[in-house]
CSV table of C-alpha atoms in Angstrom, one decimal:
chain,number,residue,atom,x,y,z
A,1,MET,CA,20.0,10.6,11.9
A,2,ARG,CA,19.0,7.6,9.6
A,3,LEU,CA,15.2,7.1,9.8
A,4,LEU,CA,14.0,3.7,7.7
A,5,HIS,CA,10.3,4.7,7.0
A,6,THR,CA,7.6,2.4,6.0
A,7,SER,CA,3.9,1.8,6.2
A,8,ASP,CA,0.9,0.2,4.9
A,9,TRP,CA,1.8,-3.7,5.7
A,10,HIS,CA,-1.8,-5.0,5.7
A,11,LEU,CA,-0.1,-8.2,7.5
A,12,GLY,CA,-3.1,-11.0,7.0
A,13,ARG,CA,-3.7,-9.6,3.7
A,14,SER,CA,-4.4,-12.0,0.6
A,15,PHE,CA,-4.1,-10.9,-3.2
A,16,HIS,CA,-7.5,-12.1,-5.0
A,17,ARG,CA,-7.7,-15.4,-2.4
A,18,VAL,CA,-3.6,-16.3,-2.6
A,19,GLY,CA,-2.1,-15.9,0.7
A,20,LEU,CA,0.8,-13.5,1.7
A,21,LEU,CA,2.1,-14.4,4.7
A,22,ASP,CA,5.1,-16.1,3.5
A,23,ALA,CA,6.1,-13.0,1.5
A,24,GLN,CA,4.9,-10.6,3.8
A,25,ALA,CA,7.4,-12.4,6.2
A,26,ASP,CA,9.6,-12.6,4.1
A,27,PHE,CA,9.2,-8.6,3.8
A,28,LEU,CA,10.1,-8.2,7.6
A,29,ASP,CA,12.8,-10.7,7.5
A,30,HIS,CA,14.8,-7.4,5.0
A,31,LEU,CA,13.6,-5.3,7.2
A,32,VAL,CA,15.4,-6.2,10.1
A,33,ALA,CA,18.3,-7.2,7.2
A,34,THR,CA,18.2,-3.0,6.2
A,35,VAL,CA,18.5,-2.3,9.9
A,36,ARG,CA,21.2,-3.6,10.9
A,37,ASP,CA,23.5,-3.9,7.4
A,38,ARG,CA,22.4,0.1,6.8
A,39,GLU,CA,23.4,1.4,10.6
A,40,VAL,CA,19.5,2.5,10.8
A,41,ASP,CA,18.8,5.1,14.1
A,42,ALA,CA,15.1,4.5,13.8
A,43,VAL,CA,12.7,2.9,11.8
A,44,LEU,CA,8.9,4.6,10.9
A,45,VAL,CA,6.2,2.5,10.1
A,46,ALA,CA,3.1,4.6,9.8
A,47,GLY,CA,-0.1,2.6,10.0
A,48,ASP,CA,-2.0,-0.2,8.5
A,49,VAL,CA,0.2,-2.3,10.2
A,50,TYR,CA,-2.4,-5.3,10.1
A,51,ASP,CA,-5.2,-5.2,7.2
A,52,ARG,CA,-7.8,-5.4,9.5
A,53,ALA,CA,-9.2,-4.7,13.4
A,54,VAL,CA,-9.4,-8.4,13.9
A,55,PRO,CA,-6.9,-10.3,12.2
A,56,PRO,CA,-5.5,-13.5,11.7
A,57,LEU,CA,-3.5,-15.1,14.8
A,58,PRO,CA,-1.0,-15.8,12.4
A,59,ALA,CA,-0.9,-11.8,11.3
A,60,VAL,CA,-0.8,-11.1,15.3
A,61,GLU,CA,2.2,-13.8,15.6
A,62,LEU,CA,3.9,-12.5,12.6
A,63,PHE,CA,4.1,-8.9,14.0
A,64,ASP,CA,4.4,-10.2,17.3
A,65,ARG,CA,8.0,-11.6,16.0
A,66,ALA,CA,9.1,-8.7,13.8
A,67,LEU,CA,8.9,-6.4,17.3
A,68,HIS,CA,10.7,-9.2,19.0
A,69,ARG,CA,13.1,-8.7,16.4
A,70,LEU,CA,13.6,-5.1,16.4
A,71,ALA,CA,14.0,-4.8,20.0
A,72,GLU,CA,16.7,-7.2,19.7
A,73,ALA,CA,18.2,-5.4,17.1
A,74,GLY,CA,18.3,-2.3,19.8
A,75,VAL,CA,17.0,-0.1,17.2
A,76,PRO,CA,13.8,2.3,18.3
A,77,THR,CA,10.9,2.2,16.3
A,78,VAL,CA,8.0,4.3,16.2
A,79,MET,CA,4.6,3.0,15.4
A,80,ILE,CA,0.9,4.9,14.1
A,81,SER,CA,-2.3,2.8,14.1
A,82,GLY,CA,-4.0,3.3,10.4
A,83,ASN,CA,-7.5,3.5,9.3
A,84,HIS,CA,-7.3,-0.5,8.7
A,85,ASP,CA,-6.0,-1.0,12.6
A,86,SER,CA,-8.0,-1.5,15.7
A,87,ALA,CA,-5.8,1.8,17.8
A,88,ARG,CA,-7.3,0.3,20.9
A,89,ARG,CA,-5.7,-3.8,20.0
A,90,LEU,CA,-2.9,-2.1,18.3
A,91,GLY,CA,-2.4,-0.2,21.5
A,92,VAL,CA,-2.8,-2.8,23.5
A,93,GLY,CA,0.3,-3.0,26.0
A,94,ALA,CA,1.8,0.1,24.3
A,95,GLY,CA,3.5,1.2,27.6
A,96,LEU,CA,5.2,-2.1,28.3
A,97,ILE,CA,7.1,-2.4,24.7
A,98,ASP,CA,8.0,1.5,25.0
A,99,ARG,CA,10.6,-0.2,27.6
A,100,ALA,CA,11.8,-2.4,24.8
A,101,GLY,CA,12.5,0.6,22.2
A,102,ILE,CA,8.9,0.0,20.5
A,103,HIS,CA,7.0,3.0,20.9
A,104,LEU,CA,3.4,2.3,19.8
A,105,ARG,CA,1.5,5.9,19.1
A,106,THR,CA,-2.2,4.6,18.6
A,107,ASP,CA,-4.2,7.2,20.6
A,108,PRO,CA,-5.1,10.9,19.6
A,109,ALA,CA,-4.4,12.3,23.3
A,110,GLY,CA,-0.4,11.6,23.2
A,111,ILE,CA,-0.3,13.3,19.6
A,112,GLY,CA,1.8,16.2,21.6
A,113,THR,CA,4.3,13.8,23.2
A,114,PRO,CA,6.7,12.9,21.2
A,115,VAL,CA,9.4,10.0,21.3
A,116,VAL,CA,13.0,12.1,21.8
A,117,LEU,CA,15.9,10.3,20.7
A,118,THR,CA,19.5,11.6,20.3
A,119,ASP,CA,22.5,11.4,17.8
A,120,ALA,CA,26.0,13.4,17.9
A,121,HIS,CA,23.8,16.4,16.4
A,122,GLY,CA,21.4,16.9,19.6
A,123,GLU,CA,18.0,15.4,20.2
A,124,VAL,CA,15.3,14.9,17.6
A,125,ALA,CA,11.9,15.0,18.4
A,126,LEU,CA,9.1,12.1,16.5
A,127,TYR,CA,5.9,12.4,16.8
A,128,GLY,CA,3.3,10.2,16.4
A,129,LEU,CA,-0.1,10.7,14.5
A,130,PRO,CA,-2.5,7.8,14.4
A,131,TYR,CA,-4.9,7.6,11.8
A,132,LEU,CA,-7.5,10.5,12.8
A,133,GLU,CA,-11.4,10.0,11.9
A,134,PRO,CA,-12.5,13.2,11.8
A,135,ALA,CA,-16.3,12.6,13.0
A,136,LEU,CA,-14.4,10.6,16.8
A,137,VAL,CA,-11.8,13.1,17.2
A,138,ARG,CA,-12.9,16.4,16.3
A,139,GLU,CA,-14.4,17.5,19.9
A,140,ARG,CA,-10.8,16.1,21.6
A,141,LEU,CA,-9.1,18.3,19.3
A,142,GLY,CA,-10.8,20.9,19.5
A,143,ALA,CA,-10.6,21.3,15.4
A,144,VAL,CA,-12.7,24.3,14.4
A,145,LYS,CA,-14.8,22.8,11.4
A,146,PRO,CA,-15.8,19.2,10.1
A,147,GLY,CA,-13.1,16.6,7.9
A,148,HIS,CA,-9.7,15.9,7.7
A,149,GLU,CA,-8.1,18.9,7.0
A,150,ALA,CA,-9.3,20.4,10.1
A,151,VAL,CA,-8.5,17.5,12.8
A,152,LEU,CA,-5.3,16.8,10.8
A,153,ALA,CA,-4.6,21.2,11.9
A,154,ALA,CA,-5.4,20.7,15.0
A,155,ALA,CA,-3.7,17.8,15.6
A,156,MET,CA,0.0,19.5,14.4
A,157,ASP,CA,-1.0,22.8,16.8
A,158,ARG,CA,0.2,20.6,19.5
A,159,VAL,CA,3.2,19.0,17.5
A,160,ARG,CA,4.1,23.0,17.0
A,161,ALA,CA,3.4,23.9,20.8
A,162,ASP,CA,5.5,21.2,22.0
A,163,LEU,CA,7.9,21.8,19.4
A,164,ALA,CA,7.9,25.5,20.4
A,165,ALA,CA,8.7,24.7,23.9
A,166,ARG,CA,12.2,22.5,23.5
A,167,PRO,CA,15.3,23.6,22.6
A,168,ALA,CA,16.2,25.6,19.8
A,169,GLY,CA,17.9,23.4,17.3
A,170,THR,CA,15.6,20.2,17.7
A,171,ARG,CA,15.0,18.7,14.4
A,172,SER,CA,11.3,17.3,14.4
A,173,VAL,CA,9.7,14.4,13.0
A,174,VAL,CA,5.9,13.2,12.0
A,175,LEU,CA,3.9,10.2,11.3
A,176,ALA,CA,0.8,10.7,9.4
A,177,HIS,CA,-1.7,8.1,8.2
A,178,ALA,CA,-3.9,10.1,5.8
A,179,PHE,CA,-4.6,11.1,2.3
A,180,VAL,CA,-2.8,14.3,1.0
A,181,ALA,CA,-3.2,16.2,-1.9
A,182,GLY,CA,-0.6,15.6,-4.3
A,183,GLY,CA,-0.6,12.1,-3.8
A,184,ALA,CA,-1.5,9.3,-6.4
A,185,PRO,CA,-3.9,6.4,-5.0
A,186,SER,CA,-4.4,2.9,-5.8
A,187,ASP,CA,-7.5,0.4,-6.2
A,188,SER,CA,-5.7,-1.8,-2.8
A,189,GLU,CA,-6.1,1.1,-0.3
A,190,ARG,CA,-9.8,1.6,1.7
A,191,ASP,CA,-12.0,5.4,1.0
A,192,ILE,CA,-10.8,7.6,4.0
A,193,THR,CA,-13.8,9.9,2.6
A,194,VAL,CA,-16.2,9.5,5.4
A,195,GLY,CA,-16.1,12.5,7.6
A,196,GLY,CA,-15.1,15.1,5.1
A,197,VAL,CA,-13.3,15.4,1.9
A,198,ALA,CA,-10.5,13.0,2.3
A,199,ALA,CA,-7.2,15.0,0.8
A,200,VAL,CA,-5.3,17.2,2.7
A,201,PRO,CA,-2.7,19.9,1.4
A,202,THR,CA,1.1,19.8,2.2
A,203,THR,CA,1.0,22.9,4.1
A,204,VAL,CA,-1.1,21.3,7.0
A,205,PHE,CA,2.3,19.6,8.1
A,206,ASP,CA,4.8,23.2,8.3
A,207,GLY,CA,6.8,23.1,10.6
A,208,VAL,CA,8.6,19.5,10.9
A,209,ASP,CA,11.6,18.8,9.1
A,210,TYR,CA,10.0,15.2,7.3
A,211,VAL,CA,7.0,13.9,7.5
A,212,ALA,CA,7.0,9.9,7.0
A,213,LEU,CA,3.2,9.5,5.3
A,214,GLY,CA,1.5,6.0,5.3
A,215,HIS,CA,-1.8,5.2,3.7
A,216,LEU,CA,-1.2,5.2,-0.8
A,217,HIS,CA,0.5,2.2,-1.9
A,218,GLY,CA,2.7,3.8,-3.8
A,219,ALA,CA,5.8,5.4,-2.9
A,220,GLN,CA,6.0,9.3,-3.6
A,221,THR,CA,7.8,12.4,-2.7
A,222,LEU,CA,5.3,15.0,-2.7
A,223,THR,CA,8.0,17.8,-1.7
A,224,PRO,CA,11.7,16.9,-0.1
A,225,ARG,CA,10.6,16.7,3.3
A,226,VAL,CA,6.9,15.1,3.0
A,227,ARG,CA,6.9,11.8,1.2
A,228,TYR,CA,4.6,8.3,1.2
A,229,SER,CA,6.7,5.3,1.5
A,230,GLY,CA,4.0,2.6,0.3
A,231,SER,CA,3.3,-0.4,0.9
A,232,PRO,CA,6.1,-3.4,1.2
A,233,LEU,CA,3.8,-5.6,-1.6
A,234,ALA,CA,1.2,-4.9,-4.3
A,235,TYR,CA,-2.3,-5.9,-2.7
A,236,SER,CA,-4.0,-4.9,-6.4
A,237,PHE,CA,-3.1,-5.3,-10.1
A,238,SER,CA,-3.1,-1.8,-9.9
A,239,GLU,CA,0.2,-1.6,-8.4
A,240,ALA,CA,1.7,-3.1,-11.0
A,241,ASP,CA,3.8,-0.7,-12.5
A,242,HIS,CA,5.0,0.0,-8.7
A,243,ARG,CA,8.5,-0.3,-7.6
A,244,LYS,CA,7.7,-1.5,-3.8
A,245,THR,CA,10.5,0.5,-1.5
A,246,MET,CA,11.3,1.7,2.0
A,247,TRP,CA,12.5,5.3,2.3
A,248,LEU,CA,16.1,5.6,4.0
A,249,ILE,CA,16.5,9.6,5.0
A,250,ASP,CA,19.4,10.8,6.2
A,251,LEU,CA,17.9,13.4,8.7
A,252,GLY,CA,21.0,16.7,8.6
A,253,ALA,CA,22.5,18.7,11.7
A,254,ASP,CA,20.2,21.2,10.7
A,255,GLY,CA,17.0,19.2,10.2
A,256,GLU,CA,17.6,19.2,6.0
A,257,VAL,CA,16.7,15.9,4.2
A,258,ALA,CA,20.3,15.4,3.6
A,259,ALA,CA,19.9,11.9,1.8
A,260,ALA,CA,16.6,9.9,0.7
A,261,GLU,CA,17.5,6.5,-1.1
A,262,ARG,CA,14.8,3.9,-1.6
A,263,VAL,CA,15.4,0.9,-0.8
A,264,ASP,CA,13.9,-2.3,-3.0
A,265,CYS,CA,11.6,-4.6,-1.2
A,266,PRO,CA,11.5,-8.4,-2.3
A,267,VAL,CA,8.7,-9.3,-4.6
A,268,PRO,CA,7.1,-12.6,-4.4
A,269,ARG,CA,6.0,-12.8,-8.3
A,270,PRO,CA,5.7,-10.2,-10.3
A,271,LEU,CA,2.5,-9.0,-11.7
A,272,ALA,CA,1.3,-8.2,-15.1
A,273,ARG,CA,-2.0,-6.9,-16.6
A,274,LEU,CA,-2.4,-8.4,-20.0
A,275,ARG,CA,-5.1,-7.4,-22.6
A,276,GLY,CA,-6.3,-8.8,-26.1
A,277,ARG,CA,-7.7,-11.1,-27.6
A,278,LEU,CA,-7.9,-14.2,-25.9
A,279,ASP,CA,-6.3,-16.7,-28.8
A,280,ASP,CA,-3.7,-13.5,-29.4
A,281,LEU,CA,-2.7,-13.5,-25.8
A,282,LEU,CA,-2.8,-17.7,-25.9
A,283,ALA,CA,-0.3,-17.8,-28.8
A,284,ASP,CA,1.8,-14.2,-28.8
A,285,PRO,CA,5.2,-14.8,-28.0
A,286,ALA,CA,5.5,-11.1,-26.7
A,287,HIS,CA,3.8,-12.5,-23.8
A,288,ASP,CA,6.6,-15.1,-22.7
A,289,PRO,CA,8.2,-13.0,-20.2
A,290,HIS,CA,4.9,-13.3,-17.8
A,291,GLN,CA,4.8,-16.9,-18.3
A,292,GLU,CA,5.7,-16.9,-14.0
A,293,SER,CA,3.6,-13.9,-13.2
A,294,TRP,CA,0.0,-13.1,-11.7
A,295,ILE,CA,-2.1,-12.2,-14.3
A,296,GLU,CA,-4.7,-9.8,-14.3
A,297,ALA,CA,-6.2,-10.6,-18.3
A,298,THR,CA,-8.5,-8.8,-19.9
A,299,LEU,CA,-10.5,-9.9,-22.7
A,300,THR,CA,-11.3,-7.9,-25.7
A,301,ASP,CA,-13.2,-11.0,-27.7
A,302,ALA,CA,-16.4,-9.7,-29.5
A,303,VAL,CA,-18.0,-12.7,-28.3
A,304,ARG,CA,-17.1,-14.2,-25.1
A,305,PRO,CA,-15.0,-17.6,-25.1
A,306,HIS,CA,-15.5,-20.6,-23.9
A,307,ASP,CA,-13.8,-21.8,-20.9
A,308,PRO,CA,-11.3,-19.0,-21.2
A,309,MET,CA,-9.7,-19.0,-17.1
A,310,ALA,CA,-8.5,-22.6,-18.2
A,311,ARG,CA,-7.2,-22.0,-21.6
A,312,LEU,CA,-5.5,-18.8,-19.6
A,313,THR,CA,-4.1,-20.4,-17.3
A,314,GLU,CA,-2.3,-23.2,-19.7
A,315,ARG,CA,0.2,-20.8,-20.7
A,316,PHE,CA,-0.3,-17.9,-17.7
A,317,PRO,CA,-0.8,-20.9,-14.6
A,318,HIS,CA,-1.3,-17.8,-11.8
A,319,THR,CA,-3.8,-16.3,-13.5
A,320,LEU,CA,-6.4,-14.6,-10.7
A,321,HIS,CA,-7.8,-11.9,-12.5
A,322,LEU,CA,-10.5,-11.9,-15.5
A,323,VAL,CA,-11.7,-9.0,-17.0
A,324,PHE,CA,-14.3,-9.2,-19.9
A,325,GLU,CA,-14.5,-5.4,-22.3
A,326,PRO,CA,-15.6,-6.8,-25.5
A,327,GLU,CA,-14.6,-4.4,-28.3
A,328,ARG,CA,-17.6,-2.8,-29.9
A,329,ALA,CA,-17.7,-0.6,-32.6
A,330,ASP,CA,-18.0,3.5,-32.2
A,331,THR,CA,-21.4,4.4,-33.0
A,332,ASP,CA,-22.2,1.6,-30.2
A,333,SER,CA,-20.8,4.3,-28.0
A,334,LEU,CA,-21.6,7.9,-29.8
A,335,ALA,CA,-26.1,6.4,-30.0
A,336,SER,CA,-28.0,7.5,-26.7
A,337,TYR,CA,-30.1,5.1,-25.4
A,338,ALA,CA,-33.2,7.0,-26.3
A,339,GLN,CA,-31.8,6.8,-29.8
A,340,ARG,CA,-31.5,3.2,-30.2
A,341,LEU,CA,-34.9,3.0,-29.0
A,342,ARG,CA,-37.2,5.2,-31.3
A,343,GLY,CA,-38.8,4.0,-33.8
A,344,ARG,CA,-38.6,0.0,-32.7
A,345,SER,CA,-41.1,-2.5,-31.7
A,346,ASP,CA,-40.7,-3.9,-28.2
A,347,GLN,CA,-40.0,-7.1,-30.0
A,348,GLN,CA,-37.0,-5.2,-31.6
A,349,ILE,CA,-35.7,-3.8,-28.4
A,350,ALA,CA,-36.3,-6.9,-26.7
A,351,GLU,CA,-33.8,-9.2,-29.8
A,352,ASP,CA,-31.7,-6.0,-29.7
A,353,PHE,CA,-31.2,-6.6,-25.6
A,354,VAL,CA,-30.5,-10.0,-26.1
A,355,SER,CA,-28.0,-9.6,-28.8
A,356,HIS,CA,-25.9,-7.2,-26.3
A,357,VAL,CA,-25.6,-9.1,-23.5
A,358,ARG,CA,-24.3,-12.3,-26.1
A,359,VAL,CA,-21.8,-9.8,-27.0
A,360,GLY,CA,-22.8,-9.8,-30.9
A,361,GLY,CA,-24.8,-13.4,-30.8
A,362,GLY,CA,-28.3,-12.8,-32.3
A,363,LEU,CA,-31.6,-15.2,-31.3
A,364,ASP,CA,-32.3,-18.6,-33.5
A,365,ALA,CA,-35.5,-18.8,-35.0
A,366,ALA,CA,-36.8,-21.0,-31.8
A,367,GLU,CA,-35.7,-18.0,-29.1
A,368,ARG,CA,-37.0,-15.3,-32.0
A,369,ASN,CA,-40.5,-17.5,-31.9
A,370,VAL,CA,-40.4,-18.0,-27.9
A,371,LEU,CA,-39.8,-14.0,-27.5
A,372,TYR,CA,-42.5,-13.5,-29.9
A,373,GLY,CA,-45.0,-15.6,-28.1
A,374,ALA,CA,-44.4,-14.7,-24.4
A,375,PHE,CA,-45.3,-10.9,-25.7
A,376,ASP,CA,-48.2,-12.2,-27.4
A,377,ASP,CA,-49.2,-13.8,-24.0
A,378,VAL,CA,-48.6,-10.0,-22.2
A,379,ARG,CA,-50.8,-8.1,-24.7
A,380,VAL,CA,-53.5,-11.0,-24.3
A,381,ASP,CA,-53.3,-10.2,-20.6
A,382,ALA,CA,-53.5,-6.2,-20.4
A,383,ALA,CA,-56.2,-6.2,-22.8
A,384,VAL,CA,-58.1,-8.8,-21.1
A,385,THR,CA,-57.5,-6.9,-17.7
A,386,GLU,CA,-58.5,-3.8,-19.5
A,387,ARG,CA,-61.4,-5.0,-20.5
A,388,GLU,CA,-62.5,-6.5,-16.7
A,389,GLY,CA,-61.3,-2.8,-15.5
A,390,GLY,CA,-63.9,-1.3,-17.9
A,391,ARG,CA,-66.8,-3.1,-16.4
């Protein structure tokens, strides 16, 4: 059975205020074309369909069109809710949609009830584990401890119990949305540590043939049977080096992963992270390939340059994010705050602070006089207050 594993669409999300709806539509076109061209038997969507619980209307319309096209293709789709989705909203109409071959699994109560598909080698049971927030589902699932590992273990107990009651040789697939140990996160995933330690071991999923994971945005193979597809688009500059793909998985007659292929997703615009002094970034020919990329520039100038964004966008018109990390002498980083203050007057400390925040630009004579006058006024006020308090 050929499975197309994808996740983390985040429909409705933008990238540093740049709308991505057109790019997301291109991805869904690509997904439907892949389903048809590569003779896919089932599509697996492992959560975070939307970017937020109440998605914008254009994102809902895009999702609706995708469902219709997948249903028209006649290829079953199994989809779970992620931590960004509203499980209740995503699951509305699931019973009716189910008849069209689109199987939404958003309710923890249905964890032990699989979608059962058949190929030439027999049945394949596909179990959908929506994102399980420990504080909300622990009692419902009978988890013995708080935390993500405990609730996922309880959910997998239900999966294994159902699987044990099925005919021998039934192959099994689990969709889950979780942070599994060994996975490498990026900056664009929402933290799920609330409710207990986030990471769970891969052994939680023992006993099934393939685990289609969502949540982490980089495609990753934790074991041959446990994989993240990653997001189809980059949603942070930390993903600049990611290759955005879907997994095309061939599940063999005995449940083995007979083949695993990464299918590349369309790239709306490449990402680049540039670092250096502004003048160097503007002049270095090595940066020519990035002139049409979305740019994150980290400027290391000792003094903040004038109007850096405008100057950068002359060469890199798609610059989206600026970071300032000025180069400093090693002694600045080695000396402790207390060491730097020892033996210095209040005036000297204040002058040092101004020089620090200006990154090398000290006070001129007029500013130094203003600062001196301010300290002098404070000392006079303190002396008057002390004298009047003594009376």
